[in-house]
PDB file of C-alpha atoms in Angstrom:
ATOM      1  CA  UNK Z   1     168.155 134.764 147.059  1.00 45.00           C
ATOM      2  CA  UNK Z   2     164.540 134.765 145.966  1.00 46.00           C
ATOM      3  CA  UNK Z   3     162.536 131.518 146.084  1.00 45.00           C
ATOM      4  CA  UNK Z   4     160.246 132.591 143.213  1.00 46.00           C
ATOM      5  CA  UNK Z   5     162.198 130.947 140.322  1.00 47.00           C
ATOM      6  CA  UNK Z   6     162.029 127.547 142.044  1.00 47.00           C
ATOM      7  CA  UNK Z   7     158.331 127.984 142.702  1.00 43.00           C
ATOM      8  CA  UNK Z   8     157.750 128.928 139.077  1.00 40.00           C
ATOM      9  CA  UNK Z   9     159.587 125.800 137.931  1.00 39.00           C
ATOM     10  CA  UNK Z  10     157.435 123.691 140.250  1.00 40.00           C
ATOM     11  CA  UNK Z  11     154.245 125.297 138.965  1.00 40.00           C
ATOM     12  CA  UNK Z  12     155.437 124.774 135.400  1.00 46.00           C
ATOM     13  CA  UNK Z  13     156.145 121.104 135.969  1.00 42.00           C
ATOM     14  CA  UNK Z  14     152.766 120.614 137.583  1.00 46.00           C
ATOM     15  CA  UNK Z  15     151.150 122.268 134.590  1.00 48.00           C
ATOM     16  CA  UNK Z  16     152.968 119.952 132.165  1.00 43.00           C
ATOM     17  CA  UNK Z  17     151.973 116.917 134.217  1.00 46.00           C
ATOM     18  CA  UNK Z  18     148.327 117.992 134.271  1.00 47.00           C
ATOM     19  CA  UNK Z  19     148.389 118.537 130.521  1.00 45.00           C
ATOM     20  CA  UNK Z  20     149.906 115.087 129.944  1.00 44.00           C
ATOM     21  CA  UNK Z  21     147.304 113.496 132.193  1.00 42.00           C
ATOM     22  CA  UNK Z  22     144.530 115.248 130.319  1.00 43.00           C
ATOM     23  CA  UNK Z  23     145.978 114.108 126.986  1.00 42.00           C
ATOM     24  CA  UNK Z  24     146.199 110.429 127.887  1.00 41.00           C
ATOM     25  CA  UNK Z  25     142.878 110.279 129.687  1.00 45.00           C
ATOM     26  CA  UNK Z  26     140.887 112.285 127.153  1.00 45.00           C
ATOM     27  CA  UNK Z  27     138.701 110.037 124.926  1.00 46.00           C
ATOM     28  CA  UNK Z  28     139.957 111.839 121.833  1.00 45.00           C
ATOM     29  CA  UNK Z  29     143.590 111.755 122.852  1.00 44.00           C
ATOM     30  CA  UNK Z  30     143.636 115.546 123.100  1.00 44.00           C
ATOM     31  CA  UNK Z  31     142.977 118.040 125.880  1.00 43.00           C
ATOM     32  CA  UNK Z  32     139.257 118.648 125.998  1.00 45.00           C
ATOM     33  CA  UNK Z  33     138.152 122.274 125.492  1.00 48.00           C
ATOM     34  CA  UNK Z  34     134.481 121.529 126.156  1.00 51.00           C
ATOM     35  CA  UNK Z  35     132.634 124.217 127.997  1.00 51.00           C
ATOM     36  CA  UNK Z  36     132.059 123.396 131.689  1.00 53.00           C
ATOM     37  CA  UNK Z  37     128.305 123.450 131.296  1.00 55.00           C
ATOM     38  CA  UNK Z  38     128.253 121.145 128.211  1.00 54.00           C
ATOM     39  CA  UNK Z  39     126.123 118.015 128.630  1.00 60.00           C
ATOM     40  CA  UNK Z  40     128.134 114.745 128.359  1.00 63.00           C
ATOM     41  CA  UNK Z  41     126.728 112.369 125.786  1.00 68.00           C
ATOM     42  CA  UNK Z  42     127.116 108.583 126.006  1.00 68.00           C
ATOM     43  CA  UNK Z  43     129.651 107.142 123.574  1.00 75.00           C
ATOM     44  CA  UNK Z  44     128.115 105.577 120.491  1.00 75.00           C
ATOM     45  CA  UNK Z  45     128.585 101.784 120.275  1.00 80.00           C
ATOM     46  CA  UNK Z  46     131.413 100.643 118.042  1.00 79.00           C
ATOM     47  CA  UNK Z  47     130.133  98.935 114.912  1.00 77.00           C
ATOM     48  CA  UNK Z  48     132.361  96.621 112.868  1.00 72.00           C
ATOM     49  CA  UNK Z  49     130.884  96.025 109.416  1.00 72.00           C
ATOM     50  CA  UNK Z  50     131.245  92.509 108.007  1.00 65.00           C
ATOM     51  CA  UNK Z  51     132.147  92.968 104.367  1.00 76.00           C
ATOM     52  CA  UNK Z  52     132.118  89.224 103.585  1.00 78.00           C
ATOM     53  CA  UNK Z  53     129.266  86.802 103.992  1.00 79.00           C
ATOM     54  CA  UNK Z  54     130.262  84.758 107.078  1.00 74.00           C
ATOM     55  CA  UNK Z  55     129.403  81.577 105.190  1.00 79.00           C
ATOM     56  CA  UNK Z  56     132.163  82.438 102.720  1.00 80.00           C
ATOM     57  CA  UNK Z  57     134.876  83.159 105.290  1.00 75.00           C
ATOM     58  CA  UNK Z  58     137.720  80.647 105.165  1.00 76.00           C
ATOM     59  CA  UNK Z  59     139.769  80.235 108.314  1.00 75.00           C
ATOM     60  CA  UNK Z  60     143.508  80.687 107.975  1.00 83.00           C
ATOM     61  CA  UNK Z  61     145.445  77.965 109.847  1.00 88.00           C
ATOM     62  CA  UNK Z  62     147.436  79.325 112.762  1.00 90.00           C
ATOM     63  CA  UNK Z  63     149.663  76.264 113.162  1.00 94.00           C
ATOM     64  CA  UNK Z  64     152.490  75.131 110.899  1.00 94.00           C
ATOM     65  CA  UNK Z  65     153.249  71.440 110.431  1.00 96.00           C
ATOM     66  CA  UNK Z  66     156.704  70.139 109.541  1.00 97.00           C
ATOM     67  CA  UNK Z  67     157.655  66.812 107.956  1.00 98.00           C
ATOM     68  CA  UNK Z  68     160.801  64.963 106.993  1.00 98.00           C
ATOM     69  CA  UNK Z  69     161.510  65.058 103.241  1.00 98.00           C
ATOM     70  CA  UNK Z  70     161.883  61.738 101.373  1.00 98.00           C
ATOM     71  CA  UNK Z  71     165.624  62.200 100.933  1.00 98.00           C
ATOM     72  CA  UNK Z  72     166.121  62.226 104.715  1.00 98.00           C
ATOM     73  CA  UNK Z  73     164.496  58.768 104.843  1.00 98.00           C
ATOM     74  CA  UNK Z  74     166.012  57.270 101.698  1.00 98.00           C
ATOM     75  CA  UNK Z  75     168.194  54.841 103.669  1.00 98.00           C
ATOM     76  CA  UNK Z  76     165.189  53.523 105.596  1.00 98.00           C
ATOM     77  CA  UNK Z  77     163.275  52.980 102.368  1.00 98.00           C
ATOM     78  CA  UNK Z  78     166.215  51.192 100.717  1.00 98.00           C
ATOM     79  CA  UNK Z  79     167.354  49.085 103.682  1.00 98.00           C
ATOM     80  CA  UNK Z  80     163.864  47.843 104.505  1.00 98.00           C
ATOM     81  CA  UNK Z  81     162.893  47.295 100.830  1.00 98.00           C
ATOM     82  CA  UNK Z  82     159.740  49.335 101.285  1.00 98.00           C
ATOM     83  CA  UNK Z  83     159.138  49.573  97.551  1.00 98.00           C
ATOM     84  CA  UNK Z  84     158.556  45.819  97.570  1.00 98.00           C
ATOM     85  CA  UNK Z  85     156.148  46.191 100.480  1.00 98.00           C
ATOM     86  CA  UNK Z  86     153.826  48.511  98.544  1.00 98.00           C
ATOM     87  CA  UNK Z  87     154.377  47.023  95.082  1.00 98.00           C
ATOM     88  CA  UNK Z  88     151.230  46.064  93.208  1.00 97.00           C
ATOM     89  CA  UNK Z  89     148.836  48.040  95.407  1.00 97.00           C
ATOM     90  CA  UNK Z  90     146.233  49.929  93.334  1.00 96.00           C
ATOM     91  CA  UNK Z  91     145.913  53.135  95.372  1.00 96.00           C
ATOM     92  CA  UNK Z  92     147.387  55.272  98.132  1.00 97.00           C
ATOM     93  CA  UNK Z  93     145.105  53.805 100.800  1.00 97.00           C
ATOM     94  CA  UNK Z  94     146.084  50.263  99.871  1.00 98.00           C
ATOM     95  CA  UNK Z  95     149.780  51.196  99.834  1.00 98.00           C
ATOM     96  CA  UNK Z  96     149.490  52.852 103.238  1.00 98.00           C
ATOM     97  CA  UNK Z  97     147.664  49.812 104.667  1.00 98.00           C
ATOM     98  CA  UNK Z  98     150.267  47.435 103.221  1.00 98.00           C
ATOM     99  CA  UNK Z  99     153.013  49.493 104.839  1.00 98.00           C
ATOM    100  CA  UNK Z 100     151.096  49.584 108.142  1.00 98.00           C
ATOM    101  CA  UNK Z 101     150.710  45.804 108.182  1.00 98.00           C
ATOM    102  CA  UNK Z 102     154.396  45.388 107.407  1.00 98.00           C
ATOM    103  CA  UNK Z 103     155.304  47.634 110.366  1.00 98.00           C
ATOM    104  CA  UNK Z 104     153.007  45.690 112.708  1.00 98.00           C
ATOM    105  CA  UNK Z 105     154.670  42.453 111.634  1.00 98.00           C
ATOM    106  CA  UNK Z 106     158.192  43.551 112.586  1.00 98.00           C
ATOM    107  CA  UNK Z 107     157.801  42.800 116.320  1.00 98.00           C
ATOM    108  CA  UNK Z 108     155.253  42.040 119.017  1.00 98.00           C
ATOM    109  CA  UNK Z 109     154.391  44.816 121.502  1.00 98.00           C
ATOM    110  CA  UNK Z 110     156.774  45.237 124.404  1.00 97.00           C
ATOM    111  CA  UNK Z 111     158.134  47.803 126.828  1.00 97.00           C
ATOM    112  CA  UNK Z 112     160.406  50.453 125.245  1.00 97.00           C
ATOM    113  CA  UNK Z 113     163.103  50.458 127.919  1.00 96.00           C
ATOM    114  CA  UNK Z 114     165.439  52.113 127.226  1.00 96.00           C
ATOM    115  CA  UNK Z 115     163.210  54.420 125.222  1.00 95.00           C
ATOM    116  CA  UNK Z 116     164.570  54.662 121.671  1.00 95.00           C
ATOM    117  CA  UNK Z 117     164.800  57.936 119.733  1.00 95.00           C
ATOM    118  CA  UNK Z 118     162.229  58.874 117.093  1.00 97.00           C
ATOM    119  CA  UNK Z 119     164.253  57.238 114.346  1.00 97.00           C
ATOM    120  CA  UNK Z 120     162.757  54.264 112.520  1.00 98.00           C
ATOM    121  CA  UNK Z 121     166.118  52.716 111.657  1.00 98.00           C
ATOM    122  CA  UNK Z 122     167.294  52.827 115.270  1.00 98.00           C
ATOM    123  CA  UNK Z 123     163.944  51.540 116.568  1.00 98.00           C
ATOM    124  CA  UNK Z 124     163.977  48.564 114.190  1.00 98.00           C
ATOM    125  CA  UNK Z 125     167.625  47.745 114.880  1.00 98.00           C
ATOM    126  CA  UNK Z 126     167.308  47.975 118.684  1.00 98.00           C
ATOM    127  CA  UNK Z 127     164.110  45.938 118.872  1.00 98.00           C
ATOM    128  CA  UNK Z 128     165.433  43.274 116.518  1.00 98.00           C
ATOM    129  CA  UNK Z 129     168.535  42.763 118.664  1.00 97.00           C
ATOM    130  CA  UNK Z 130     166.354  42.604 121.815  1.00 97.00           C
ATOM    131  CA  UNK Z 131     167.933  45.751 123.263  1.00 98.00           C
ATOM    132  CA  UNK Z 132     164.526  47.321 123.866  1.00 98.00           C
ATOM    133  CA  UNK Z 133     160.842  46.902 123.038  1.00 98.00           C
ATOM    134  CA  UNK Z 134     158.156  48.979 121.416  1.00 98.00           C
ATOM    135  CA  UNK Z 135     154.460  49.687 121.724  1.00 97.00           C
ATOM    136  CA  UNK Z 136     152.010  52.012 119.937  1.00 97.00           C
ATOM    137  CA  UNK Z 137     154.382  54.993 119.779  1.00 97.00           C
ATOM    138  CA  UNK Z 138     157.231  53.002 118.210  1.00 98.00           C
ATOM    139  CA  UNK Z 139     154.889  51.485 115.602  1.00 98.00           C
ATOM    140  CA  UNK Z 140     153.757  55.045 114.826  1.00 98.00           C
ATOM    141  CA  UNK Z 141     157.278  56.370 114.389  1.00 98.00           C
ATOM    142  CA  UNK Z 142     158.236  53.610 111.978  1.00 98.00           C
ATOM    143  CA  UNK Z 143     155.015  53.885 109.957  1.00 98.00           C
ATOM    144  CA  UNK Z 144     155.054  57.690 109.761  1.00 98.00           C
ATOM    145  CA  UNK Z 145     158.660  57.762 108.581  1.00 98.00           C
ATOM    146  CA  UNK Z 146     157.976  54.942 106.148  1.00 98.00           C
ATOM    147  CA  UNK Z 147     155.131  56.939 104.602  1.00 98.00           C
ATOM    148  CA  UNK Z 148     157.214  60.105 104.539  1.00 98.00           C
ATOM    149  CA  UNK Z 149     159.943  58.215 102.679  1.00 98.00           C
ATOM    150  CA  UNK Z 150     157.462  58.078  99.766  1.00 98.00           C
ATOM    151  CA  UNK Z 151     156.646  61.788 100.085  1.00 97.00           C
ATOM    152  CA  UNK Z 152     153.330  61.217 101.872  1.00 97.00           C
ATOM    153  CA  UNK Z 153     152.769  63.663 104.761  1.00 97.00           C
ATOM    154  CA  UNK Z 154     152.251  61.660 107.959  1.00 98.00           C
ATOM    155  CA  UNK Z 155     151.885  63.071 111.440  1.00 98.00           C
ATOM    156  CA  UNK Z 156     151.603  61.732 114.965  1.00 98.00           C
ATOM    157  CA  UNK Z 157     148.373  62.109 116.917  1.00 98.00           C
ATOM    158  CA  UNK Z 158     148.031  61.553 120.660  1.00 98.00           C
ATOM    159  CA  UNK Z 159     144.676  60.306 121.911  1.00 97.00           C
ATOM    160  CA  UNK Z 160     143.711  59.188 125.398  1.00 96.00           C
ATOM    161  CA  UNK Z 161     146.149  56.450 126.522  1.00 95.00           C
ATOM    162  CA  UNK Z 162     147.057  55.661 122.917  1.00 97.00           C
ATOM    163  CA  UNK Z 163     148.938  56.950 119.882  1.00 98.00           C
ATOM    164  CA  UNK Z 164     147.923  56.833 116.213  1.00 98.00           C
ATOM    165  CA  UNK Z 165     148.974  58.606 113.026  1.00 98.00           C
ATOM    166  CA  UNK Z 166     147.241  60.517 110.286  1.00 98.00           C
ATOM    167  CA  UNK Z 167     148.385  60.406 106.671  1.00 98.00           C
ATOM    168  CA  UNK Z 168     147.302  62.819 103.971  1.00 97.00           C
ATOM    169  CA  UNK Z 169     146.863  60.483 101.027  1.00 97.00           C
ATOM    170  CA  UNK Z 170     147.212  62.196  97.639  1.00 95.00           C
ATOM    171  CA  UNK Z 171     144.453  60.297  95.844  1.00 94.00           C
ATOM    172  CA  UNK Z 172     141.978  60.996  98.683  1.00 95.00           C
ATOM    173  CA  UNK Z 173     143.127  64.565  99.239  1.00 95.00           C
ATOM    174  CA  UNK Z 174     142.550  64.466 103.003  1.00 95.00           C
ATOM    175  CA  UNK Z 175     143.821  63.114 106.305  1.00 98.00           C
ATOM    176  CA  UNK Z 176     142.942  59.588 107.424  1.00 98.00           C
ATOM    177  CA  UNK Z 177     143.735  57.795 110.683  1.00 98.00           C
ATOM    178  CA  UNK Z 178     145.976  54.715 110.712  1.00 98.00           C
ATOM    179  CA  UNK Z 179     146.484  52.643 113.863  1.00 98.00           C
ATOM    180  CA  UNK Z 180     149.569  50.449 113.444  1.00 98.00           C
ATOM    181  CA  UNK Z 181     149.380  48.817 116.892  1.00 98.00           C
ATOM    182  CA  UNK Z 182     146.109  47.218 115.819  1.00 98.00           C
ATOM    183  CA  UNK Z 183     146.969  47.243 112.079  1.00 98.00           C
ATOM    184  CA  UNK Z 184     143.671  48.899 111.216  1.00 98.00           C
ATOM    185  CA  UNK Z 185     142.057  52.067 109.911  1.00 98.00           C
ATOM    186  CA  UNK Z 186     138.710  53.627 110.743  1.00 98.00           C
ATOM    187  CA  UNK Z 187     135.673  54.173 108.527  1.00 98.00           C
ATOM    188  CA  UNK Z 188     132.027  55.247 108.580  1.00 97.00           C
ATOM    189  CA  UNK Z 189     129.022  53.129 107.672  1.00 96.00           C
ATOM    190  CA  UNK Z 190     129.595  53.876 103.979  1.00 97.00           C
ATOM    191  CA  UNK Z 191     133.207  52.657 104.135  1.00 97.00           C
ATOM    192  CA  UNK Z 192     134.727  56.142 103.934  1.00 97.00           C
ATOM    193  CA  UNK Z 193     138.097  56.388 105.762  1.00 98.00           C
ATOM    194  CA  UNK Z 194     137.979  58.757 108.734  1.00 98.00           C
ATOM    195  CA  UNK Z 195     140.370  61.286 110.229  1.00 98.00           C
ATOM    196  CA  UNK Z 196     140.919  61.517 113.975  1.00 98.00           C
ATOM    197  CA  UNK Z 197     138.687  64.606 114.090  1.00 98.00           C
ATOM    198  CA  UNK Z 198     135.899  62.714 112.325  1.00 98.00           C
ATOM    199  CA  UNK Z 199     136.236  59.764 114.711  1.00 98.00           C
ATOM    200  CA  UNK Z 200     136.141  62.182 117.639  1.00 98.00           C
ATOM    201  CA  UNK Z 201     133.008  63.914 116.348  1.00 97.00           C
ATOM    202  CA  UNK Z 202     131.172  60.708 115.511  1.00 97.00           C
ATOM    203  CA  UNK Z 203     131.855  59.378 118.995  1.00 96.00           C
ATOM    204  CA  UNK Z 204     130.407  62.537 120.545  1.00 95.00           C
ATOM    205  CA  UNK Z 205     127.371  62.410 118.265  1.00 96.00           C
ATOM    206  CA  UNK Z 206     126.694  58.714 118.827  1.00 96.00           C
ATOM    207  CA  UNK Z 207     127.367  57.816 115.192  1.00 97.00           C
ATOM    208  CA  UNK Z 208     129.011  54.515 114.259  1.00 96.00           C
ATOM    209  CA  UNK Z 209     132.766  54.192 113.814  1.00 97.00           C
ATOM    210  CA  UNK Z 210     133.875  50.954 112.193  1.00 97.00           C
ATOM    211  CA  UNK Z 211     137.300  49.360 112.054  1.00 97.00           C
ATOM    212  CA  UNK Z 212     138.630  47.867 108.855  1.00 97.00           C
ATOM    213  CA  UNK Z 213     140.121  45.051 110.948  1.00 96.00           C
ATOM    214  CA  UNK Z 214     139.190  44.793 114.622  1.00 95.00           C
ATOM    215  CA  UNK Z 215     140.570  41.359 115.483  1.00 95.00           C
ATOM    216  CA  UNK Z 216     143.445  42.758 117.602  1.00 96.00           C
ATOM    217  CA  UNK Z 217     141.210  45.124 119.594  1.00 96.00           C
ATOM    218  CA  UNK Z 218     140.128  43.423 122.848  1.00 93.00           C
ATOM    219  CA  UNK Z 219     137.277  45.856 123.651  1.00 95.00           C
ATOM    220  CA  UNK Z 220     136.116  47.949 120.709  1.00 94.00           C
ATOM    221  CA  UNK Z 221     133.760  50.233 122.662  1.00 94.00           C
ATOM    222  CA  UNK Z 222     136.420  51.011 125.261  1.00 95.00           C
ATOM    223  CA  UNK Z 223     139.027  51.551 122.577  1.00 96.00           C
ATOM    224  CA  UNK Z 224     136.900  54.093 120.709  1.00 97.00           C
ATOM    225  CA  UNK Z 225     136.603  56.102 123.919  1.00 96.00           C
ATOM    226  CA  UNK Z 226     140.300  56.896 123.443  1.00 97.00           C
ATOM    227  CA  UNK Z 227     139.202  59.485 120.884  1.00 97.00           C
ATOM    228  CA  UNK Z 228     137.405  61.564 123.535  1.00 95.00           C
ATOM    229  CA  UNK Z 229     140.277  64.040 123.168  1.00 95.00           C
ATOM    230  CA  UNK Z 230     143.252  64.328 120.834  1.00 97.00           C
ATOM    231  CA  UNK Z 231     146.341  66.386 120.084  1.00 97.00           C
ATOM    232  CA  UNK Z 232     147.999  66.615 116.678  1.00 98.00           C
ATOM    233  CA  UNK Z 233     151.774  66.875 116.589  1.00 97.00           C
ATOM    234  CA  UNK Z 234     152.976  69.957 114.728  1.00 97.00           C
ATOM    235  CA  UNK Z 235     156.526  68.656 114.504  1.00 96.00           C
ATOM    236  CA  UNK Z 236     156.938  65.499 112.451  1.00 97.00           C
ATOM    237  CA  UNK Z 237     160.494  65.983 111.156  1.00 97.00           C
ATOM    238  CA  UNK Z 238     162.509  64.080 113.726  1.00 96.00           C
ATOM    239  CA  UNK Z 239     165.231  62.966 111.326  1.00 96.00           C
ATOM    240  CA  UNK Z 240     166.184  66.383 110.008  1.00 96.00           C
ATOM    241  CA  UNK Z 241     165.524  68.211 113.305  1.00 95.00           C
ATOM    242  CA  UNK Z 242     165.783  65.811 116.290  1.00 92.00           C
ATOM    243  CA  UNK Z 243     164.144  66.830 119.555  1.00 89.00           C
ATOM    244  CA  UNK Z 244     164.531  65.747 123.147  1.00 90.00           C
ATOM    245  CA  UNK Z 245     161.632  63.630 124.400  1.00 86.00           C
ATOM    246  CA  UNK Z 246     160.844  66.068 127.221  1.00 88.00           C
ATOM    247  CA  UNK Z 247     160.137  68.845 124.675  1.00 92.00           C
ATOM    248  CA  UNK Z 248     157.568  66.963 122.604  1.00 92.00           C
ATOM    249  CA  UNK Z 249     154.539  68.382 124.443  1.00 93.00           C
ATOM    250  CA  UNK Z 250     155.450  71.870 123.236  1.00 93.00           C
ATOM    251  CA  UNK Z 251     154.795  70.758 119.669  1.00 95.00           C
ATOM    252  CA  UNK Z 252     151.278  69.393 120.056  1.00 96.00           C
ATOM    253  CA  UNK Z 253     148.070  71.199 119.184  1.00 96.00           C
ATOM    254  CA  UNK Z 254     145.113  70.059 121.299  1.00 97.00           C
ATOM    255  CA  UNK Z 255     141.594  70.213 119.922  1.00 97.00           C
ATOM    256  CA  UNK Z 256     139.172  71.688 122.477  1.00 96.00           C
ATOM    257  CA  UNK Z 257     135.501  72.587 122.283  1.00 92.00           C
ATOM    258  CA  UNK Z 258     135.463  75.745 124.398  1.00 88.00           C
ATOM    259  CA  UNK Z 259     137.444  77.868 126.835  1.00 85.00           C
ATOM    260  CA  UNK Z 260     136.554  75.564 129.719  1.00 88.00           C
ATOM    261  CA  UNK Z 261     138.298  72.697 127.920  1.00 89.00           C
ATOM    262  CA  UNK Z 262     141.320  74.884 127.224  1.00 89.00           C
ATOM    263  CA  UNK Z 263     141.616  75.884 130.892  1.00 89.00           C
ATOM    264  CA  UNK Z 264     141.962  72.227 131.878  1.00 90.00           C
ATOM    265  CA  UNK Z 265     145.222  71.982 129.953  1.00 91.00           C
ATOM    266  CA  UNK Z 266     148.552  72.781 131.644  1.00 89.00           C
ATOM    267  CA  UNK Z 267     149.878  76.315 131.111  1.00 89.00           C
ATOM    268  CA  UNK Z 268     151.713  76.880 127.859  1.00 88.00           C
ATOM    269  CA  UNK Z 269     149.978  74.084 125.950  1.00 93.00           C
ATOM    270  CA  UNK Z 270     148.748  74.932 122.441  1.00 95.00           C
ATOM    271  CA  UNK Z 271     145.051  74.426 121.810  1.00 95.00           C
ATOM    272  CA  UNK Z 272     142.390  75.386 119.316  1.00 95.00           C
ATOM    273  CA  UNK Z 273     138.675  74.957 118.750  1.00 94.00           C
ATOM    274  CA  UNK Z 274     138.999  75.702 115.022  1.00 93.00           C
ATOM    275  CA  UNK Z 275     139.313  72.523 112.908  1.00 94.00           C
ATOM    276  CA  UNK Z 276     141.018  74.553 110.168  1.00 93.00           C
ATOM    277  CA  UNK Z 277     144.018  75.026 112.466  1.00 95.00           C
ATOM    278  CA  UNK Z 278     144.634  71.281 112.516  1.00 96.00           C
ATOM    279  CA  UNK Z 279     143.152  70.371 109.136  1.00 95.00           C
ATOM    280  CA  UNK Z 280     144.200  73.066 106.671  1.00 87.00           C
ATOM    281  CA  UNK Z 281     142.987  72.735 103.076  1.00 75.00           C
TER     282      UNK Z 281
END
């Protein structure tokens, strides 16, 4: 039997392979038919035209924040008579501060052991019966859910060795930082309430950050250093979608200044250097 058919098949396969290689390695995606003596020209640089003035570009947030709806917290609002707490206050900031001071007055700081779930009703009940204690995080959970019971978006923010919250107050139209452990909020020299990002920036720039009430803060300068870094919680709906404590880190967005900062975070941690990701319009 002749060996030629097998050899022809082998030659054919080699030819197909060479053609495929030429196709996928050719700059144009096709087999080049350039004459052997043609002179190769360097590829022209790719130019991407900017059709919009960069000053007019608005960043689209890449993170989505979730909150508990008021109806999920209706029992908390009714049982704790929160409408009475905020009654008579002239604006959203005053109502939020009144609620914050009420939360701070419910117990003195202690050790949360066993650690209660992120449920304001359970936290209040367990601390009141001396089953556990609570520190900055527990004050935050109660305050954030209290604000959300009135339909005010409130989210948890982790700073260095401390926890605070931010509330987006309707009559201000922006996020402000509330610190229920110390029953205070933060402002600039003109009295304007500050967000965590604004506190962070002012600290880096050496600008003053004032506290509305600093009498519980033992060392103000040291305390403000807590804002050297921060992470905003994306998930703030712990009544309608409870989460195990060990999973909380997956739902934080860290603010970083550059890639070097991002590389210092553990693998899998969300981070951004774009304020619009954490502070959407």
